[in-house]
Amino acid sequence: MLQRIREGSQGWAAKMIVGAIIVTFALFGAESLVGVFTSGSNDAATVNGESIGKRAVEMQVQRAIRSGQVPPDQERELRKQVTDQLISTELLDQYAEEGGMHLSDAQIDQLIVSRPEFQDSEGSFSQDVFSNRLSQAGYTPLSFRRELRRDMKRQQLQQGLALSTFVLPSEANRLQALQNQTRDFRYAALTEEDLDAPVEVGQDDMQAYYDAHQDQYQRPEQVKVAYVVLDQQEVAQDVDVDEQQLRDAYAEERQDAPREVAHIMVDYGDERSRDEAMTRIEEAQNKLDDGADFAAVAAEYSDDSASADQGGDLGVINRGFLGEAFDNAAFSLGEGDVSSIVDGGDGLHLIKVTDIDFPSYDERRDQLAEQVRLDNSSDAFNERVQALEDQSYAAEDLQSVADELGLEMQTSDWVSRDSVDGVLAEPGVMDAAFSEDVLENGYNSDVLELDDQRRAVVRVTNHRDATTLPLDEVKGQVREATQAVKTREALAARAQALIEALKKGETVSLDWQSVVDATRDGNDAPDGVLRQAFRLPHPDQGSSFGQAPTDEGVAIIELTDVRDGDTGGASDSTQMTQRLRAQAAIQGLTETLREEADIERH
Amino acid sequence: MAELSTEDEQLETLKRWWKEYGKAIIAGVVLAGAGVFAWNAWQDYQASQAEAASQRYQQLTMLMQQPQMSAEQREQATTMIDGLESEHGGTLYAELAELMRARLAVDADDLEGARETLSSFIDSSEHAYLSGLARLNLARVQIALDNAEGALTTLEGDIPTALAAQAAEISGDAHAALDQPDEARQAYQDALARAEEQDQPLSGVRLKLDNLGVEDAS
């Protein structure tokens, strides 16, 4: 068969077939054939038959994770969001496409050329900048143009929706008048004392309240734990420190302390050779050896014009300021010492340390001792950690481990996973307590590393499951809550009765507070009272009444007047309203398309 | 076809076959070629039409983005909208432009003009969603023109569910204008509920609802 094809391919029939394939490619592009074989398994979703590639989703997910906006553990949620977003985008793309939206190559070119991010420092388009930016963002010029074209069409669509929204002047005025409305009212607060008799709470009331609020009386799963902590600081207390070690540590610290230095510098290079410079600085050195004053010698010999007249003073220096050779000399000197000749590369120096800014040995001693002890104790500590590990693994309890290692075993009361403090609240401790080995099998936990210097082992001594607390155990709380509810109800009823009386025009003695010209965001009355005062019906004849809960009880409100507000300066809220309308129009389109579309997620 | 044994026989069969069908095949190929050519030409024409519409639309949106449009700019915009409408009717470009025409009328305080534009848009639009948006806008203009009854009738037309919260708010406004506080209250409550359900921003409804007053609210 193959043989035949090979022979046949010389014939004109075969040429025609090849020709047909060439024609197909030329007219419709290679994708028309390739596409047939590649669709399917690589789709994250299909939208009206158009596929959204897994690769496109993945690229955005990885980009978001890399940029640090999203913690990796939310990847699944993120992937869903990205897919959703891409579906919306695809829907809008299809809508724009079907609606005859189109952008020519010339329009795209113009957009690219005018984008500031593709322009060089002089503000003109640069092909290099363009290519660089694209490859950084993972686009080819072709894919970027395709993406930009889609973006622009969507933008045209959204702009059209946004730019056709309007706010009518009458609407703007109405909202503004409402927003700036002022009201006159007075209110009187009623508290528990205003009730004729305190409310009575019976067993039935409590039971009813308890039954209706079971969620407030839940107790989570709890444990009692025992634990030991091994602390290197304590191990260190038993470690010896000798004086010499402290002295060495002090010297080492002090060596790097900032210091005030002065110098005499003799240049070489331009005006004199290194040998000549050496001769000159040796002369200066000799004078110093003979007891001459450093400042005087600096004034005479130093080429550093800035410091020569200041006694050679360079001020306070840290390591790294003046080059390695200079540092090595300056940081090996004691206070008042003068260095031998130092070659700084372009000049020769004599350096004098005039002051070292560092606490004295006595001042530092205690702190150093602690540090040194800690350093000395690391072997001992590691041994003890090893012992703790071995013992707690082998032991059937924790007390014997504590005794063996001379540690104090601590115990806790009932604690739940998230109601702990102190050592138990440190990361990993409660996780260990609730792990299968510790909670269910009753073993000691592994040795937990609290930080560099502390280790702990935890053991569960008691365990109880989550439960709804029985009424008897929470009677106090239930009584209090029930009482509060019943009091509020009684006060509301009392307020209502008073309101009825007021409406009939009866005289009622109340402690009224008057508020005139109250605004919505004013603070002339408690928040709840003010809010309620702005929700009462307009008092067309006489007054309208209402009540609002307060912190201590309830308030009766009598609304006497409502005046519409100023309608000037409406432009801010008008813009806001317009923006919201535009947003709703765009959001609404996406939702509508979503409802009508045939969307499949894979 | 039966397996033929020699090359000569094969060639003979082919020749006979060609004699019989040759002309038809050539005619077919020519026809197909012409078809492809015409299709491409049609596509090119379509594309150039679409490009022209796109460019004009782009200019229109640039113009409409001006915060305060001058009378002259409005005139310019209207000319562009006319052009889109007459040469590219039925496209999204033309329809969105037509919605902008209503806004231009509102900007120029010509509510009657806005009403006419919107109602003829609703009659002719090929995009259901855009007609829905136009219905909302029309109802609002009708309320401003003291025709709240007409607004309620407009709102009975097809409006996508995604815009239900907006529709409910406007219905509340219409009822409020007709001095029907109970219906208005119901509509505003409906608007708030739907806005929450669809996670949509809706400003001012709470104010309007509160202003209607509920004595026993707490």
Coordinates of N, CA, C and O in Angstrom, one line a residue, chain A residues 4 12 27 95-96 99-104 107 152 156-157 159-161 163-168 170-171 174-175 178-179 181 183 503 520 532 534-538 545-547 577 580-581 583-585 587-589 591-592 595, chain B residues 3 10 14 36 47 50-51 54-55 57-58 61 64-65 91-93 96 99-100 103 106 111 127 129-130 133 137 140-141 144 160-163 166 173 176 188 198-201 203-204 206-208 210-211 213-215 217-218:
Chain A
R4 N 2.6 1.8 -3.1 CA 1.7 2.4 -4.1 C 1.6 3.9 -4.0 O 1.6 4.7 -5.0
W12 N -0.3 12.6 -11.4 CA -1.0 13.9 -11.3 C -2.1 14.0 -10.3 O -2.4 15.0 -9.7
L27 N -5.8 29.8 1.8 CA -7.0 30.6 1.9 C -7.5 30.7 3.4 O -7.9 31.8 3.8
Y95 N -19.9 39.3 22.3 CA -21.0 40.2 22.1 C -20.5 41.4 21.2 O -21.2 41.8 20.3
A96 N -19.3 41.9 21.5 CA -18.8 42.9 20.7 C -18.6 42.5 19.2 O -18.9 43.2 18.3
G99 N -21.8 42.1 17.4 CA -22.4 43.5 17.2 C -21.7 44.3 16.2 O -21.9 45.5 16.0
G100 N -20.7 43.7 15.6 CA -20.0 44.3 14.5 C -18.9 45.3 14.9 O -18.4 46.2 14.2
M101 N -18.4 45.1 16.1 CA -17.3 46.0 16.6 C -16.0 45.5 16.0 O -15.8 44.3 15.8
H102 N -15.1 46.4 15.7 CA -13.9 46.1 14.9 C -12.9 47.1 15.1 O -13.2 48.3 15.2
L103 N -11.6 46.7 15.1 CA -10.5 47.6 15.2 C -9.5 47.3 14.1 O -9.1 46.2 14.0
S104 N -9.2 48.3 13.3 CA -8.3 48.0 12.2 C -6.9 48.0 12.7 O -6.5 48.4 13.7
Q107 N -5.6 51.3 13.6 CA -6.0 51.8 14.9 C -5.1 51.2 16.0 O -4.7 51.9 16.9
M152 N -9.6 46.6 23.4 CA -10.1 47.8 22.9 C -11.6 47.7 22.6 O -12.4 48.6 22.8
Q156 N -14.6 49.8 24.1 CA -15.5 50.6 23.3 C -16.9 50.3 23.8 O -17.8 51.2 24.0
L157 N -17.2 49.0 24.1 CA -18.5 48.6 24.5 C -18.9 49.2 25.9 O -19.9 49.8 26.1
Q159 N -17.4 51.7 27.4 CA -17.5 53.2 27.3 C -18.9 53.6 26.8 O -19.5 54.6 27.3
G160 N -19.4 52.9 25.8 CA -20.7 53.3 25.2 C -21.7 53.2 26.3 O -22.6 54.1 26.4
L161 N -21.7 52.1 27.1 CA -22.7 52.0 28.1 C -22.6 53.1 29.2 O -23.5 53.7 29.6
L163 N -21.1 56.1 28.8 CA -21.3 57.4 28.4 C -22.7 57.7 28.0 O -23.1 58.8 27.8
S164 N -23.6 56.7 28.0 CA -25.0 56.9 27.7 C -25.8 57.0 28.9 O -27.0 57.2 28.9
T165 N -25.2 56.9 30.1 CA -26.0 57.1 31.3 C -26.1 58.5 31.7 O -25.2 59.3 31.3
F166 N -27.1 58.9 32.3 CA -27.3 60.3 32.7 C -28.1 60.3 34.0 O -28.7 59.4 34.4
V167 N -28.0 61.5 34.7 CA -28.8 61.7 35.9 C -29.6 62.9 35.6 O -29.1 64.0 35.2
L168 N -30.9 62.8 35.7 CA -31.8 63.9 35.4 C -31.7 65.0 36.5 O -31.5 64.6 37.7
S170 N -33.9 66.6 37.9 CA -34.9 66.5 39.0 C -34.5 65.3 39.9 O -34.8 65.4 41.1
E171 N -33.9 64.3 39.4 CA -33.4 63.2 40.3 C -32.3 63.7 41.2 O -32.3 63.4 42.4
R174 N -33.8 65.8 43.9 CA -34.5 65.1 44.9 C -33.6 64.4 45.9 O -33.8 64.5 47.1
L175 N -32.6 63.8 45.4 CA -31.7 63.1 46.3 C -31.0 64.1 47.2 O -30.8 63.8 48.4
L178 N -33.2 65.3 50.0 CA -33.3 64.2 51.0 C -32.1 64.1 51.9 O -32.1 64.0 53.1
Q179 N -30.9 64.1 51.2 CA -29.7 64.0 51.9 C -29.5 65.1 52.9 O -29.0 64.9 54.0
Q181 N -31.8 67.0 54.2 CA -33.0 67.2 55.0 C -32.7 67.5 56.5 O -31.7 67.0 57.0
R183 N -34.5 67.9 60.4 CA -35.8 67.6 61.2 C -35.7 68.1 62.6 O -34.6 68.2 63.2
K503 N -50.6 60.6 71.7 CA -51.4 60.8 70.4 C -52.7 61.4 70.8 O -53.3 62.1 70.0
R520 N -28.8 64.4 59.1 CA -28.6 62.9 59.1 C -27.3 62.5 59.8 O -27.2 61.5 60.5
Q532 N -33.7 56.8 63.7 CA -35.2 56.5 63.7 C -35.9 57.8 63.5 O -37.0 57.8 62.8
F534 N -35.2 60.1 61.5 CA -35.2 60.3 60.1 C -36.0 59.3 59.3 O -36.0 59.3 58.1
R535 N -36.6 58.3 60.0 CA -37.4 57.3 59.3 C -38.8 57.4 59.7 O -39.6 56.7 59.2
L536 N -39.2 58.4 60.5 CA -40.6 58.5 60.9 C -41.3 59.2 59.8 O -40.8 60.0 59.1
P537 N -42.6 59.0 59.7 CA -43.4 59.6 58.7 C -43.4 61.2 58.9 O -43.3 61.6 60.1
H538 N -43.6 61.9 57.8 CA -43.6 63.3 57.9 C -44.8 63.7 58.8 O -45.9 63.2 58.6
F545 N -45.0 60.0 66.0 CA -44.3 59.4 67.1 C -43.6 58.1 66.7 O -44.0 57.4 65.8
G546 N -42.6 57.8 67.4 CA -41.9 56.5 67.2 C -41.0 56.2 68.4 O -40.9 57.0 69.3
Q547 N -40.4 55.0 68.4 CA -39.4 54.7 69.4 C -38.2 54.0 68.8 O -38.3 53.5 67.7
T577 N -23.7 59.1 41.6 CA -24.9 58.3 41.1 C -24.6 57.9 39.7 O -24.9 56.7 39.3
L580 N -22.3 54.9 39.5 CA -22.9 53.7 39.9 C -23.9 53.2 38.9 O -23.9 52.0 38.6
R581 N -24.6 54.1 38.2 CA -25.4 53.7 37.1 C -24.6 53.0 36.0 O -25.0 52.0 35.4
Q583 N -21.7 51.6 36.2 CA -21.2 50.3 36.7 C -22.3 49.3 36.6 O -22.1 48.1 36.2
A584 N -23.6 49.6 37.0 CA -24.7 48.7 37.0 C -25.0 48.3 35.6 O -25.3 47.1 35.3
A585 N -24.9 49.2 34.6 CA -25.2 48.9 33.2 C -24.2 47.9 32.7 O -24.5 46.9 32.0
Q587 N -22.1 45.8 34.5 CA -22.3 44.6 35.3 C -23.5 43.8 34.8 O -23.4 42.6 34.7
G588 N -24.6 44.6 34.6 CA -25.8 43.9 34.1 C -25.6 43.2 32.8 O -26.2 42.1 32.6
L589 N -24.9 43.8 31.9 CA -24.6 43.2 30.6 C -23.9 41.9 30.8 O -24.3 40.8 30.2
E591 N -23.8 39.9 33.4 CA -24.7 38.9 34.0 C -25.7 38.4 33.0 O -26.0 37.2 32.9
T592 N -26.3 39.3 32.2 CA -27.3 38.9 31.2 C -26.7 37.9 30.2 O -27.2 36.9 29.9
E595 N -26.2 34.5 31.7 CA -27.4 33.8 31.9 C -27.8 33.1 30.5 O -28.3 32.0 30.5
Chain B
E3 N -10.1 -3.9 -7.8 CA -8.6 -3.7 -7.9 C -8.2 -3.9 -9.4 O -8.5 -4.9 -10.0
Q10 N -5.6 1.1 -15.7 CA -5.9 2.2 -14.8 C -6.0 3.5 -15.5 O -7.0 4.3 -15.4
L14 N -9.3 6.1 -16.1 CA -9.2 7.5 -15.7 C -9.6 8.4 -16.8 O -10.4 9.3 -16.7
V36 N -15.2 31.8 -3.4 CA -14.2 32.2 -2.4 C -13.8 33.6 -2.6 O -13.7 34.4 -1.7
A47 N -15.2 44.5 6.6 CA -14.2 45.0 7.5 C -13.9 46.5 7.3 O -13.8 47.2 8.3
A50 N -16.8 48.2 8.9 CA -16.6 48.2 10.4 C -15.6 49.1 10.9 O -15.7 49.8 11.9
E51 N -14.4 49.2 10.1 CA -13.4 50.1 10.5 C -13.8 51.5 10.6 O -13.5 52.3 11.5
S54 N -16.0 52.0 13.5 CA -15.2 52.0 14.7 C -14.5 53.4 14.9 O -14.5 53.9 16.0
Q55 N -13.9 53.9 13.9 CA -13.2 55.1 14.0 C -14.1 56.3 14.4 O -13.8 57.1 15.3
Y57 N -16.9 56.0 15.9 CA -17.4 55.8 17.3 C -16.4 56.2 18.3 O -16.6 56.8 19.3
Q58 N -15.1 55.9 18.0 CA -14.0 56.2 18.9 C -13.9 57.8 19.1 O -13.8 58.3 20.2
T61 N -16.8 58.8 21.3 CA -16.6 58.6 22.8 C -15.6 59.6 23.3 O -15.8 60.1 24.5
M64 N -17.7 62.7 23.9 CA -18.7 62.5 25.0 C -18.0 62.5 26.4 O -18.7 62.6 27.4
Q65 N -16.7 62.2 26.4 CA -16.0 62.2 27.7 C -15.7 63.5 28.3 O -15.4 63.6 29.5
T91 N -25.6 48.0 14.0 CA -24.4 47.6 14.7 C -24.4 48.1 16.2 O -25.2 49.0 16.5
L92 N -23.6 47.5 17.0 CA -23.5 48.0 18.4 C -23.1 49.5 18.4 O -23.5 50.3 19.2
Y93 N -22.2 49.8 17.5 CA -21.7 51.2 17.4 C -22.9 52.2 17.2 O -23.1 53.2 18.0
L96 N -25.3 52.0 20.5 CA -24.8 52.7 21.6 C -24.8 54.2 21.4 O -25.0 55.0 22.3
L99 N -28.1 55.6 22.1 CA -28.3 55.9 23.5 C -27.6 57.1 24.0 O -28.1 57.8 24.9
M100 N -26.5 57.4 23.4 CA -25.8 58.6 23.8 C -26.6 59.9 23.3 O -26.5 60.9 23.9
R103 N -28.8 60.9 25.9 CA -28.1 61.7 27.0 C -27.8 63.1 26.6 O -27.9 64.0 27.4
V106 N -30.8 65.1 27.2 CA -31.0 65.4 28.6 C -30.0 66.5 29.0 O -30.4 67.4 29.7
L111 N -36.0 67.2 27.4 CA -36.5 65.9 27.9 C -37.4 65.3 26.9 O -37.4 64.0 26.7
H127 N -30.8 44.7 20.0 CA -30.1 44.1 21.1 C -31.0 44.3 22.4 O -31.3 45.4 22.8
Y129 N -30.7 43.6 25.5 CA -30.2 44.2 26.7 C -30.2 45.7 26.6 O -30.6 46.4 27.5
L130 N -29.8 46.2 25.4 CA -29.8 47.7 25.2 C -31.3 48.2 25.3 O -31.5 49.3 25.8
L133 N -32.1 48.6 28.9 CA -31.5 49.8 29.4 C -32.3 51.0 29.0 O -32.5 51.9 29.8
N137 N -34.2 54.1 31.1 CA -34.0 55.5 30.9 C -35.2 56.2 30.5 O -35.5 57.4 31.0
R140 N -37.5 56.9 33.4 CA -37.1 58.0 34.3 C -37.4 59.3 33.6 O -37.8 60.3 34.3
V141 N -37.2 59.4 32.3 CA -37.5 60.7 31.6 C -39.0 60.9 31.7 O -39.4 62.1 31.9
A144 N -39.9 62.4 34.9 CA -39.5 63.9 35.0 C -40.5 64.7 34.1 O -40.6 65.9 34.4
P160 N -34.1 43.0 31.3 CA -33.3 41.8 31.8 C -33.3 41.7 33.3 O -33.3 42.8 34.0
T161 N -33.3 40.5 33.8 CA -33.4 40.4 35.3 C -32.2 41.0 36.0 O -32.3 41.5 37.1
A162 N -31.0 41.1 35.2 CA -29.9 41.7 35.9 C -30.1 43.2 36.2 O -29.4 43.8 37.0
L163 N -31.1 43.8 35.6 CA -31.4 45.2 35.8 C -32.6 45.4 36.7 O -33.2 46.5 36.9
Q166 N -32.6 48.1 39.5 CA -32.8 49.5 39.0 C -34.3 49.7 38.6 O -34.8 50.7 38.9
D173 N -40.0 55.3 42.3 CA -40.0 56.7 42.1 C -41.4 57.1 41.4 O -42.0 58.1 41.7
A176 N -44.1 57.0 43.9 CA -44.0 58.1 44.8 C -44.5 59.4 44.2 O -45.2 60.2 44.8
Y188 N -39.3 50.1 46.6 CA -38.0 50.4 47.1 C -37.4 49.2 47.9 O -36.2 48.9 47.8
Q198 N -28.0 40.6 44.1 CA -27.1 40.6 42.9 C -25.8 41.4 43.1 O -25.0 41.6 42.2
D199 N -25.6 41.8 44.4 CA -24.3 42.4 44.8 C -24.1 43.7 43.9 O -23.0 43.8 43.3
Q200 N -25.1 44.5 43.8 CA -25.0 45.6 42.9 C -25.1 46.9 43.7 O -25.8 47.0 44.7
P201 N -24.4 47.9 43.3 CA -24.4 49.2 44.0 C -25.7 49.9 43.6 O -26.2 49.9 42.5
S203 N -27.5 53.6 44.9 CA -27.4 54.7 45.8 C -28.7 55.4 46.0 O -29.5 55.6 45.1
G204 N -29.0 55.9 47.2 CA -30.2 56.7 47.4 C -31.5 56.0 47.7 O -32.4 56.7 48.2
R206 N -32.2 53.8 50.0 CA -32.4 53.8 51.4 C -33.0 55.2 51.9 O -34.0 55.2 52.6
L207 N -32.4 56.2 51.3 CA -32.9 57.6 51.7 C -34.4 57.7 51.3 O -35.2 58.2 52.1
K208 N -34.7 57.3 50.1 CA -36.1 57.5 49.6 C -37.1 56.6 50.4 O -38.2 57.1 50.8
D210 N -36.6 55.5 53.6 CA -36.8 56.1 54.9 C -37.7 57.3 54.9 O -38.5 57.5 55.8
N211 N -37.6 58.1 53.8 CA -38.4 59.3 53.8 C -39.9 59.0 53.7 O -40.7 59.9 54.1
G213 N -41.3 57.0 55.6 CA -41.7 56.8 56.9 C -42.4 55.6 57.3 O -43.4 55.2 56.6
V214 N -41.9 54.9 58.3 CA -42.6 53.7 58.8 C -42.8 53.9 60.3 O -41.8 53.9 61.0
E215 N -44.0 54.0 60.7 CA -44.1 54.4 62.1 C -43.7 53.3 63.1 O -43.0 53.5 64.1
A217 N -41.5 50.9 62.5 CA -40.1 50.3 62.2 C -39.2 50.5 63.4 O -39.4 51.5 64.2
S218 N -38.4 49.6 63.6 CA -37.4 49.8 64.7 C -36.1 49.2 64.3 O -35.9 48.6 63.3

